Coordinates of C-alpha atoms in Angstrom, one line a residue:
Chain A
M1 CA 0.0 0.0 0.0
E2 CA 2.9 2.3 0.6
A3 CA 3.5 3.1 -3.1
I4 CA -0.2 4.1 -3.2
R5 CA 0.2 6.5 -0.2
W6 CA 3.3 8.0 -1.8
L7 CA 1.5 8.6 -5.1
L8 CA -1.6 10.2 -3.5
A9 CA 0.6 12.3 -1.3
A10 CA 2.8 13.5 -4.2
A11 CA -0.4 14.3 -6.1
G12 CA -1.5 16.5 -3.2
V13 CA -4.6 14.3 -2.6
E14 CA -5.9 14.0 0.9
F15 CA -6.9 10.4 1.9
E16 CA -8.3 8.5 4.8
E17 CA -7.0 5.2 6.1
K18 CA -8.6 2.2 7.8
L19 CA -5.7 0.2 9.2
L20 CA -6.4 -3.6 9.6
E21 CA -5.7 -4.7 13.1
S22 CA -7.3 -8.1 13.2
S23 CA -8.5 -10.9 11.0
E24 CA -12.0 -9.8 11.7
D25 CA -11.2 -6.5 10.1
L26 CA -10.1 -8.3 7.0
D27 CA -13.3 -10.5 6.9
K28 CA -15.4 -7.4 7.0
L29 CA -14.2 -6.4 3.6
R30 CA -16.7 -7.7 1.3
H31 CA -15.7 -6.8 -2.2
V32 CA -14.4 -8.1 -5.5
F33 CA -11.3 -10.1 -4.8
Q34 CA -11.4 -10.1 -1.0
Q35 CA -7.9 -8.7 -0.8
V36 CA -6.0 -5.7 0.3
P37 CA -4.7 -3.2 -0.6
M38 CA -8.2 -1.9 -1.3
V39 CA -8.9 1.7 -2.2
E40 CA -12.4 3.3 -2.3
I41 CA -12.3 6.1 -4.8
D42 CA -14.8 7.7 -7.2
G43 CA -17.6 5.4 -6.1
M44 CA -15.5 2.3 -6.8
K45 CA -13.8 -0.3 -4.6
L46 CA -10.4 -1.0 -6.3
V47 CA -8.0 -3.9 -5.6
Q48 CA -4.8 -4.9 -7.2
T49 CA -2.0 -2.5 -6.4
R50 CA -1.0 -1.8 -10.0
A51 CA -4.6 -1.2 -11.1
I52 CA -5.0 1.2 -8.3
L53 CA -1.7 3.0 -9.0
N54 CA -2.4 3.3 -12.7
Y55 CA -5.9 4.8 -12.0
I56 CA -4.5 7.4 -9.6
A57 CA -1.6 8.2 -11.9
T58 CA -4.0 8.7 -14.9
K59 CA -6.4 10.8 -12.9
Y60 CA -3.7 13.1 -11.5
Y61 CA -1.7 13.4 -14.7
L62 CA 1.3 11.5 -13.5
Y63 CA 1.4 9.0 -16.3
G64 CA 3.0 10.6 -19.3
K65 CA 1.3 12.5 -22.1
D66 CA 0.6 9.6 -24.5
M67 CA 0.8 5.9 -24.9
K68 CA 4.5 5.8 -25.6
E69 CA 5.4 7.8 -22.5
R70 CA 3.0 5.7 -20.5
A71 CA 4.9 2.6 -21.8
L72 CA 8.2 4.0 -20.6
T73 CA 6.7 5.0 -17.3
D74 CA 5.4 1.4 -16.9
M75 CA 8.8 -0.1 -17.8
Y76 CA 10.7 2.0 -15.2
T77 CA 7.9 1.4 -12.6
E78 CA 8.0 -2.4 -13.0
G79 CA 11.8 -2.6 -12.7
V80 CA 11.7 -0.4 -9.5
A81 CA 8.8 -2.6 -8.2
D82 CA 10.9 -5.8 -8.7
L83 CA 13.7 -4.4 -6.5
G84 CA 11.3 -2.9 -4.1
E85 CA 9.6 -6.2 -3.5
M86 CA 12.9 -7.9 -2.8
I87 CA 13.7 -5.3 -0.1
L88 CA 10.1 -5.3 1.4
L89 CA 10.2 -9.1 1.7
L90 CA 13.5 -9.2 3.6
P91 CA 11.9 -9.4 7.0
R92 CA 10.2 -12.6 5.9
C93 CA 13.5 -14.2 5.1
P94 CA 14.5 -17.0 7.5
P95 CA 17.6 -15.9 9.5
D96 CA 20.0 -18.4 7.9
Q97 CA 19.2 -17.1 4.4
K98 CA 19.2 -13.4 5.3
N99 CA 22.8 -12.7 4.5
A100 CA 22.6 -14.3 1.1
K101 CA 19.4 -12.3 0.3
L102 CA 21.1 -9.1 1.4
T103 CA 24.1 -9.8 -0.8
L104 CA 21.7 -10.5 -3.7
I105 CA 19.8 -7.2 -3.1
R106 CA 23.1 -5.3 -2.9
E107 CA 24.3 -6.8 -6.2
R108 CA 21.0 -6.2 -8.0
T109 CA 20.8 -2.6 -6.8
T110 CA 24.4 -1.7 -7.8
N111 CA 24.7 -3.7 -11.0
H112 CA 21.2 -3.7 -12.5
Y113 CA 18.5 -1.4 -11.2
L114 CA 20.2 1.8 -10.2
P115 CA 22.6 1.9 -13.2
A116 CA 19.7 1.5 -15.5
C117 CA 17.8 4.4 -14.0
E118 CA 20.9 6.5 -13.8
K119 CA 21.5 5.8 -17.5
V120 CA 18.0 6.9 -18.4
L121 CA 18.5 10.3 -16.7
K122 CA 21.9 10.7 -18.3
S123 CA 20.6 9.9 -21.8
H124 CA 18.2 12.9 -21.9
G125 CA 19.7 15.1 -19.2
Q126 CA 16.2 16.1 -18.0
D127 CA 14.9 16.5 -14.5
Y128 CA 12.5 13.6 -14.6
L129 CA 12.6 10.1 -16.0
V130 CA 9.8 10.5 -18.6
G131 CA 8.8 13.5 -20.8
N132 CA 10.6 16.1 -18.8
K133 CA 7.7 16.0 -16.3
L134 CA 7.1 14.4 -12.9
S135 CA 5.4 11.0 -13.3
K136 CA 4.7 8.0 -11.1
A137 CA 8.0 6.5 -12.3
D138 CA 9.9 9.3 -10.5
I139 CA 7.8 8.9 -7.3
H140 CA 8.1 5.1 -7.2
L141 CA 11.9 5.4 -7.8
V142 CA 12.4 8.0 -5.1
E143 CA 10.4 5.9 -2.6
L144 CA 12.7 3.0 -3.5
L145 CA 15.8 5.1 -3.1
Y146 CA 14.8 5.9 0.5
Y147 CA 14.5 2.2 1.2
V148 CA 17.9 1.5 -0.4
E149 CA 19.4 4.3 1.6
E150 CA 17.9 2.8 4.8
L151 CA 19.4 -0.5 3.9
D152 CA 22.9 0.9 3.1
P153 CA 23.5 4.6 2.2
S154 CA 26.8 3.7 0.4
L155 CA 24.7 1.9 -2.3
L156 CA 23.7 5.3 -3.7
A157 CA 27.3 6.6 -3.8
N158 CA 27.9 6.2 -7.5
F159 CA 24.6 7.6 -8.8
P160 CA 24.8 11.3 -8.8
L161 CA 21.8 11.8 -11.1
L162 CA 19.6 9.6 -9.0
K163 CA 20.7 11.5 -5.9
G164 CA 19.7 14.7 -7.7
L165 CA 16.3 13.2 -8.6
K166 CA 15.8 12.1 -5.0
T167 CA 16.6 15.6 -3.7
R168 CA 14.4 17.3 -6.4
V169 CA 11.4 15.1 -5.8
S170 CA 11.8 15.3 -2.0
N171 CA 11.7 19.1 -2.2
L172 CA 8.3 19.2 -4.1
P173 CA 6.0 20.7 -1.5
A174 CA 3.5 17.8 -1.4
V175 CA 6.3 15.3 -1.1
K176 CA 8.2 17.4 1.5
K177 CA 5.1 17.4 3.6
F178 CA 4.8 13.6 3.3
L179 CA 8.4 13.1 4.4
Q180 CA 7.8 14.9 7.6
P181 CA 7.1 13.1 10.9
G182 CA 3.3 12.9 11.6
S183 CA 2.4 12.3 7.9
Q184 CA 0.6 9.1 6.7
R185 CA 3.9 7.7 5.6
K186 CA 4.6 4.3 7.1
P187 CA 8.0 2.8 8.1
L188 CA 9.5 -0.3 6.5
G189 CA 8.2 -3.6 7.8
T190 CA 10.0 -5.3 10.7
E191 CA 9.7 -8.8 12.2
K192 CA 7.1 -7.3 14.6
T193 CA 4.8 -5.9 11.9
L194 CA 5.3 -9.2 10.0
E195 CA 4.0 -11.1 13.0
Q196 CA 1.0 -8.9 13.1
A197 CA 0.3 -9.4 9.4
R198 CA 0.6 -13.2 9.9
K199 CA -2.2 -13.1 12.5
I200 CA -4.5 -11.0 10.3
F201 CA -3.9 -12.8 7.0
K202 CA -3.4 -16.2 8.6
F203 CA -0.2 -17.2 6.8
Chain B
M1 CA 3.8 -0.6 -44.0
A2 CA 4.6 -0.9 -40.3
A3 CA 7.0 -3.6 -39.3
K4 CA 5.6 -6.5 -37.4
P5 CA 6.2 -6.6 -33.6
K6 CA 9.2 -8.8 -32.8
L7 CA 9.2 -10.9 -29.6
W8 CA 12.4 -12.0 -27.9
Y9 CA 12.0 -14.9 -25.4
F10 CA 12.5 -18.6 -24.8
C11 CA 10.5 -21.0 -26.9
G12 CA 7.9 -21.5 -24.2
R13 CA 5.1 -19.8 -22.3
G14 CA 6.7 -18.1 -19.3
R15 CA 6.1 -14.4 -19.1
M16 CA 5.6 -14.0 -22.9
E17 CA 2.6 -16.1 -23.4
S18 CA 0.0 -13.5 -22.3
I19 CA 1.6 -11.1 -24.8
R20 CA 1.3 -13.7 -27.6
W21 CA -2.4 -14.2 -26.7
L22 CA -3.1 -10.5 -26.8
L23 CA -1.4 -10.0 -30.2
A24 CA -3.1 -13.0 -31.6
A25 CA -6.5 -12.0 -30.3
A26 CA -6.0 -8.6 -31.8
G27 CA -5.3 -10.2 -35.2
V28 CA -1.7 -8.8 -35.2
E29 CA 1.0 -10.8 -36.9
F30 CA 4.2 -11.0 -35.0
E31 CA 7.7 -12.4 -35.4
E32 CA 9.6 -14.3 -32.7
E33 CA 13.3 -14.7 -31.9
F34 CA 13.9 -17.6 -29.5
L35 CA 16.6 -17.5 -26.9
E36 CA 18.5 -20.7 -26.9
T37 CA 22.0 -19.8 -25.8
R38 CA 23.7 -17.7 -23.2
E39 CA 25.6 -15.9 -26.0
Q40 CA 22.4 -14.6 -27.5
Y41 CA 21.2 -13.3 -24.2
E42 CA 24.6 -11.7 -23.4
K43 CA 24.5 -10.0 -26.7
L44 CA 21.1 -8.5 -26.1
Q45 CA 22.4 -7.2 -22.8
K46 CA 25.6 -5.8 -24.2
D47 CA 23.7 -4.1 -27.0
G48 CA 21.8 -2.3 -24.2
R49 CA 18.4 -3.6 -25.4
L50 CA 17.2 -5.0 -22.1
L51 CA 16.6 -2.1 -19.8
F52 CA 16.9 -4.1 -16.5
G53 CA 18.7 -7.0 -18.1
Q54 CA 15.6 -9.1 -18.5
V55 CA 13.3 -10.6 -21.1
P56 CA 10.5 -10.5 -22.4
L57 CA 11.6 -7.9 -24.9
V58 CA 9.2 -6.7 -27.6
E59 CA 10.2 -4.4 -30.4
I60 CA 7.3 -2.4 -31.5
D61 CA 6.7 1.1 -32.9
G62 CA 10.3 2.0 -32.7
M63 CA 10.6 1.1 -29.0
E64 CA 12.3 -1.8 -27.2
L65 CA 9.8 -2.6 -24.5
T66 CA 10.6 -4.8 -21.6
Q67 CA 8.6 -5.6 -18.4
T68 CA 5.6 -7.8 -19.1
R69 CA 3.0 -5.5 -17.8
A70 CA 4.3 -2.4 -19.6
I71 CA 4.1 -4.4 -22.8
L72 CA 0.7 -5.8 -22.2
S73 CA -0.7 -2.4 -21.2
Y74 CA 0.7 -0.8 -24.3
L75 CA -0.7 -3.5 -26.6
A76 CA -4.1 -3.5 -25.0
T77 CA -4.4 0.3 -25.5
K78 CA -3.0 0.2 -29.0
Y79 CA -5.5 -2.5 -30.2
N80 CA -8.5 -1.0 -28.4
L81 CA -8.8 -3.7 -25.9
H82 CA -8.4 -1.5 -22.8
G83 CA -11.9 0.0 -22.2
K84 CA -13.5 3.2 -23.4
D85 CA -12.7 5.3 -20.4
L86 CA -10.6 5.3 -17.2
K87 CA -13.3 3.5 -15.1
E88 CA -13.5 0.6 -17.7
T89 CA -9.7 0.5 -17.9
V90 CA -9.2 0.2 -14.2
R91 CA -11.7 -2.7 -14.1
I92 CA -9.9 -4.4 -17.0
N93 CA -6.6 -3.9 -15.2
M94 CA -8.0 -5.4 -11.9
Y95 CA -9.3 -8.5 -13.6
A96 CA -6.2 -8.9 -15.8
E97 CA -3.9 -8.5 -12.7
G98 CA -5.8 -11.3 -10.9
T99 CA -5.5 -13.8 -13.8
L100 CA -1.9 -12.8 -14.4
D101 CA -1.0 -13.6 -10.8
L102 CA -2.6 -17.0 -11.2
M103 CA -0.7 -17.8 -14.4
M104 CA 2.6 -16.6 -13.0
M105 CA 2.2 -19.2 -10.2
V106 CA 2.0 -21.9 -12.9
A107 CA 5.0 -20.5 -14.8
V108 CA 7.2 -20.4 -11.7
A109 CA 6.1 -23.9 -10.5
A110 CA 7.9 -25.4 -13.5
F111 CA 11.2 -24.5 -11.9
K112 CA 10.6 -26.0 -8.5
P113 CA 11.7 -29.5 -7.4
P114 CA 9.0 -32.2 -8.1
E115 CA 7.3 -32.3 -4.7
E116 CA 7.1 -28.5 -4.4
K117 CA 6.0 -28.3 -8.0
E118 CA 3.0 -30.6 -7.3
E119 CA 2.1 -28.6 -4.2
S120 CA 2.3 -25.3 -6.1
L121 CA 0.1 -26.5 -9.0
A122 CA -2.4 -27.9 -6.6
L123 CA -2.5 -24.5 -4.9
V124 CA -3.2 -22.9 -8.3
V125 CA -6.2 -25.1 -8.9
K126 CA -7.4 -24.4 -5.4
K127 CA -7.0 -20.6 -5.8
A128 CA -8.7 -20.7 -9.2
K129 CA -11.7 -22.6 -7.8
T130 CA -12.1 -20.7 -4.5
Q131 CA -10.8 -17.2 -5.3
H132 CA -10.6 -16.3 -8.9
F133 CA -13.3 -18.2 -10.8
P134 CA -16.2 -17.5 -8.3
V135 CA -15.4 -13.7 -8.7
F136 CA -15.6 -13.9 -12.5
E137 CA -18.7 -16.1 -12.5
K138 CA -20.3 -13.4 -10.3
I139 CA -19.2 -10.6 -12.6
L140 CA -20.8 -12.3 -15.6
K141 CA -23.9 -13.2 -13.6
D142 CA -24.4 -9.6 -12.3
H143 CA -24.4 -7.9 -15.7
G144 CA -25.5 -10.8 -17.9
E145 CA -23.3 -9.6 -20.7
D146 CA -21.0 -11.6 -23.0
F147 CA -17.8 -9.9 -21.9
L148 CA -16.3 -8.9 -18.6
V149 CA -16.2 -5.2 -19.1
G150 CA -18.4 -2.7 -20.9
N151 CA -20.2 -5.2 -23.0
K152 CA -17.2 -5.3 -25.3
F153 CA -14.3 -7.7 -25.9
S154 CA -11.2 -6.6 -24.0
W155 CA -7.8 -7.7 -22.7
A156 CA -9.6 -8.9 -19.5
D157 CA -11.5 -11.5 -21.5
I158 CA -8.4 -12.8 -23.3
Q159 CA -6.5 -13.2 -20.1
L160 CA -9.4 -15.0 -18.4
L161 CA -9.7 -17.5 -21.3
E162 CA -5.9 -18.1 -21.2
A163 CA -6.1 -18.7 -17.4
I164 CA -9.1 -21.0 -17.7
L165 CA -7.3 -23.2 -20.3
M166 CA -4.1 -23.2 -18.3
V167 CA -5.9 -24.3 -15.1
E168 CA -7.9 -26.9 -17.1
E169 CA -4.6 -28.4 -18.2
L170 CA -4.0 -29.1 -14.5
D171 CA -7.6 -30.2 -13.6
A172 CA -10.0 -30.7 -16.4
S173 CA -13.0 -30.5 -14.1
V174 CA -12.2 -27.0 -12.8
L175 CA -15.2 -25.3 -14.4
S176 CA -17.7 -27.8 -13.2
D177 CA -19.3 -25.3 -10.8
F178 CA -19.1 -22.3 -13.1
P179 CA -21.8 -22.6 -15.9
L180 CA -21.3 -19.0 -17.0
L181 CA -17.5 -19.4 -17.3
K182 CA -18.1 -22.5 -19.4
E183 CA -20.2 -20.5 -21.8
F184 CA -17.7 -17.7 -21.7
K185 CA -14.9 -20.2 -22.6
T186 CA -16.8 -21.4 -25.6
R187 CA -17.8 -18.0 -26.7
I188 CA -14.4 -16.4 -26.5
S189 CA -12.7 -19.5 -28.0
N190 CA -14.9 -19.1 -31.1
I191 CA -13.8 -15.6 -31.8
P192 CA -12.1 -16.1 -35.2
T193 CA -8.6 -14.7 -34.2
I194 CA -8.7 -16.8 -31.0
K195 CA -10.0 -19.9 -32.8
K196 CA -7.1 -19.6 -35.1
F197 CA -4.6 -19.2 -32.3
L198 CA -6.0 -22.3 -30.6
Q199 CA -5.3 -24.5 -33.6
P200 CA -2.1 -26.6 -33.9
G201 CA 0.6 -24.8 -35.8
S202 CA -0.1 -21.4 -34.3
Q203 CA 2.4 -19.4 -32.2
R204 CA 0.8 -20.6 -29.0
K205 CA 3.3 -22.4 -26.8
P206 CA 2.9 -25.7 -24.9
P207 CA 3.1 -26.1 -21.1
P208 CA 6.7 -26.0 -19.7
D209 CA 8.6 -29.3 -19.7
S210 CA 12.0 -30.2 -18.4
H211 CA 13.7 -29.3 -21.7
Y212 CA 12.3 -25.8 -21.5
V213 CA 13.3 -25.4 -17.9
E214 CA 16.8 -26.6 -18.8
I215 CA 17.2 -24.0 -21.6
V216 CA 16.0 -21.2 -19.4
R217 CA 18.4 -22.2 -16.6
N218 CA 21.3 -22.3 -19.1
V219 CA 20.6 -19.0 -20.7
L220 CA 19.9 -17.1 -17.5
Q221 CA 22.5 -19.1 -15.5
L222 CA 20.0 -19.8 -12.7

C-alpha cells in the first residue's frame, strides 16, 4: 500500500485510512477479490496495487502525455517494483538465508537497477525520467531510493543523477510534507509488523 | 507498412505467453526470436536492449519494450482492448492482474523440485476454484453480458480465457461449478482470431517441460 500512499501524497490528494488490526477487520471487507490493498475512490472499490496506482496516476496526470510515454513510465515502474519487492520481503526471510538475500539485493541494486535508472536520466539530461515532467515513475523510484538508503547509504554513492532526482522530488511541497514526521507515511516492515500481518492474514 | 512486432524470449510460455495471446486475439501478426544460448542473451544485454537486463523484450513502434505489464498495457491500449474510459480501464486492469498472478504461479512452479511443484500446482487449482473463478462467475452473472467489461471484448476476456485453459490443463473439471464461465470459454474460443490461435501450428506455446526449464536455466544461468 505504501506506493499508493506516496502517489496520492505526491499528487496532493488527501486520503483517509482504515488500518487492519485483526483478521475480523479483513473478513469485514466484502468486495471483489477479498484482498488488500483496497482503495475506495470515485464510487469504486479497487483492488490490485497496479490497477490502483495506474488509476490514480492517470487521474492526476502522473502517467506521461501519450501511450509511448506511458509505456516508458510502466517499464521503469516495473523494474523499480521488482527491486522494491525484494527489499520489502526481507523481514520474511529465515535468519539463515538473510545474509545471502542481502548480498543479492546489494548486487542487483548496484549492478542492475540503479545503473539502468541513472542511464535513463543521463541519456536525456532532464529532471525527470519521462517526458521532462514528474510522473509516477519518479515517485516510485524515489520511494525505492529511500529504502535503499535505509538498507545501506553507500549503495547510492555512484549515482549522482539519482541522488539529484531524490533531492528534487523530495523538495516538491507535497512530497516534502509527506516526508515529515506525523504524515501518513509508514515505516518499512519489521519482524514485529510481520507477526501482526501473519495473524491478520493467517499465513 | 509498419514492421511486425518482434518478440524475444524462450520458446515456451513463461512471461511472454500472455503477450502472444493479446497480439493473436487482436489479429496482429508478429515475429519471434527464440533465446537458446547464453551468448544470444549476453549480446542483447551488451547491446543495451534490455533495460533491466531481462526478457520479455518486444520491439514495437520503434521502441524496445521490456517488463511484461508495460508491454501488455501498451498493446491493450493500441489495439482498443483497454476499455473506453478510465473506469473501464481500471476494471480491466484489476481483472487482468488477478489472472496474471494465477498464471505466473504456474510459470514459476515449473522451476521447482518435483514435490514443491506438485504442491504449487495444486494450490493454483485451489485458488482458481475458490478465489478467482467465483469472482468472474459473479461478474458475468451480475451484468449478464457476453464480456467482462463494458459489453465489449477486452484484454480482460483474453487473459481469463488463457487462465481457464491453463488451469484446465491441471484439472479438467475445474469449471464444473461455473456454468457462465463454461459458456464464456466457448464464446471467446470461437472468436475467429482466437480460434485460429488455438489451432495446432499457431504461435501458441505448450506447457513448460524439463527441456524448456533446462534452456531457461542455461541461458539465465540460474
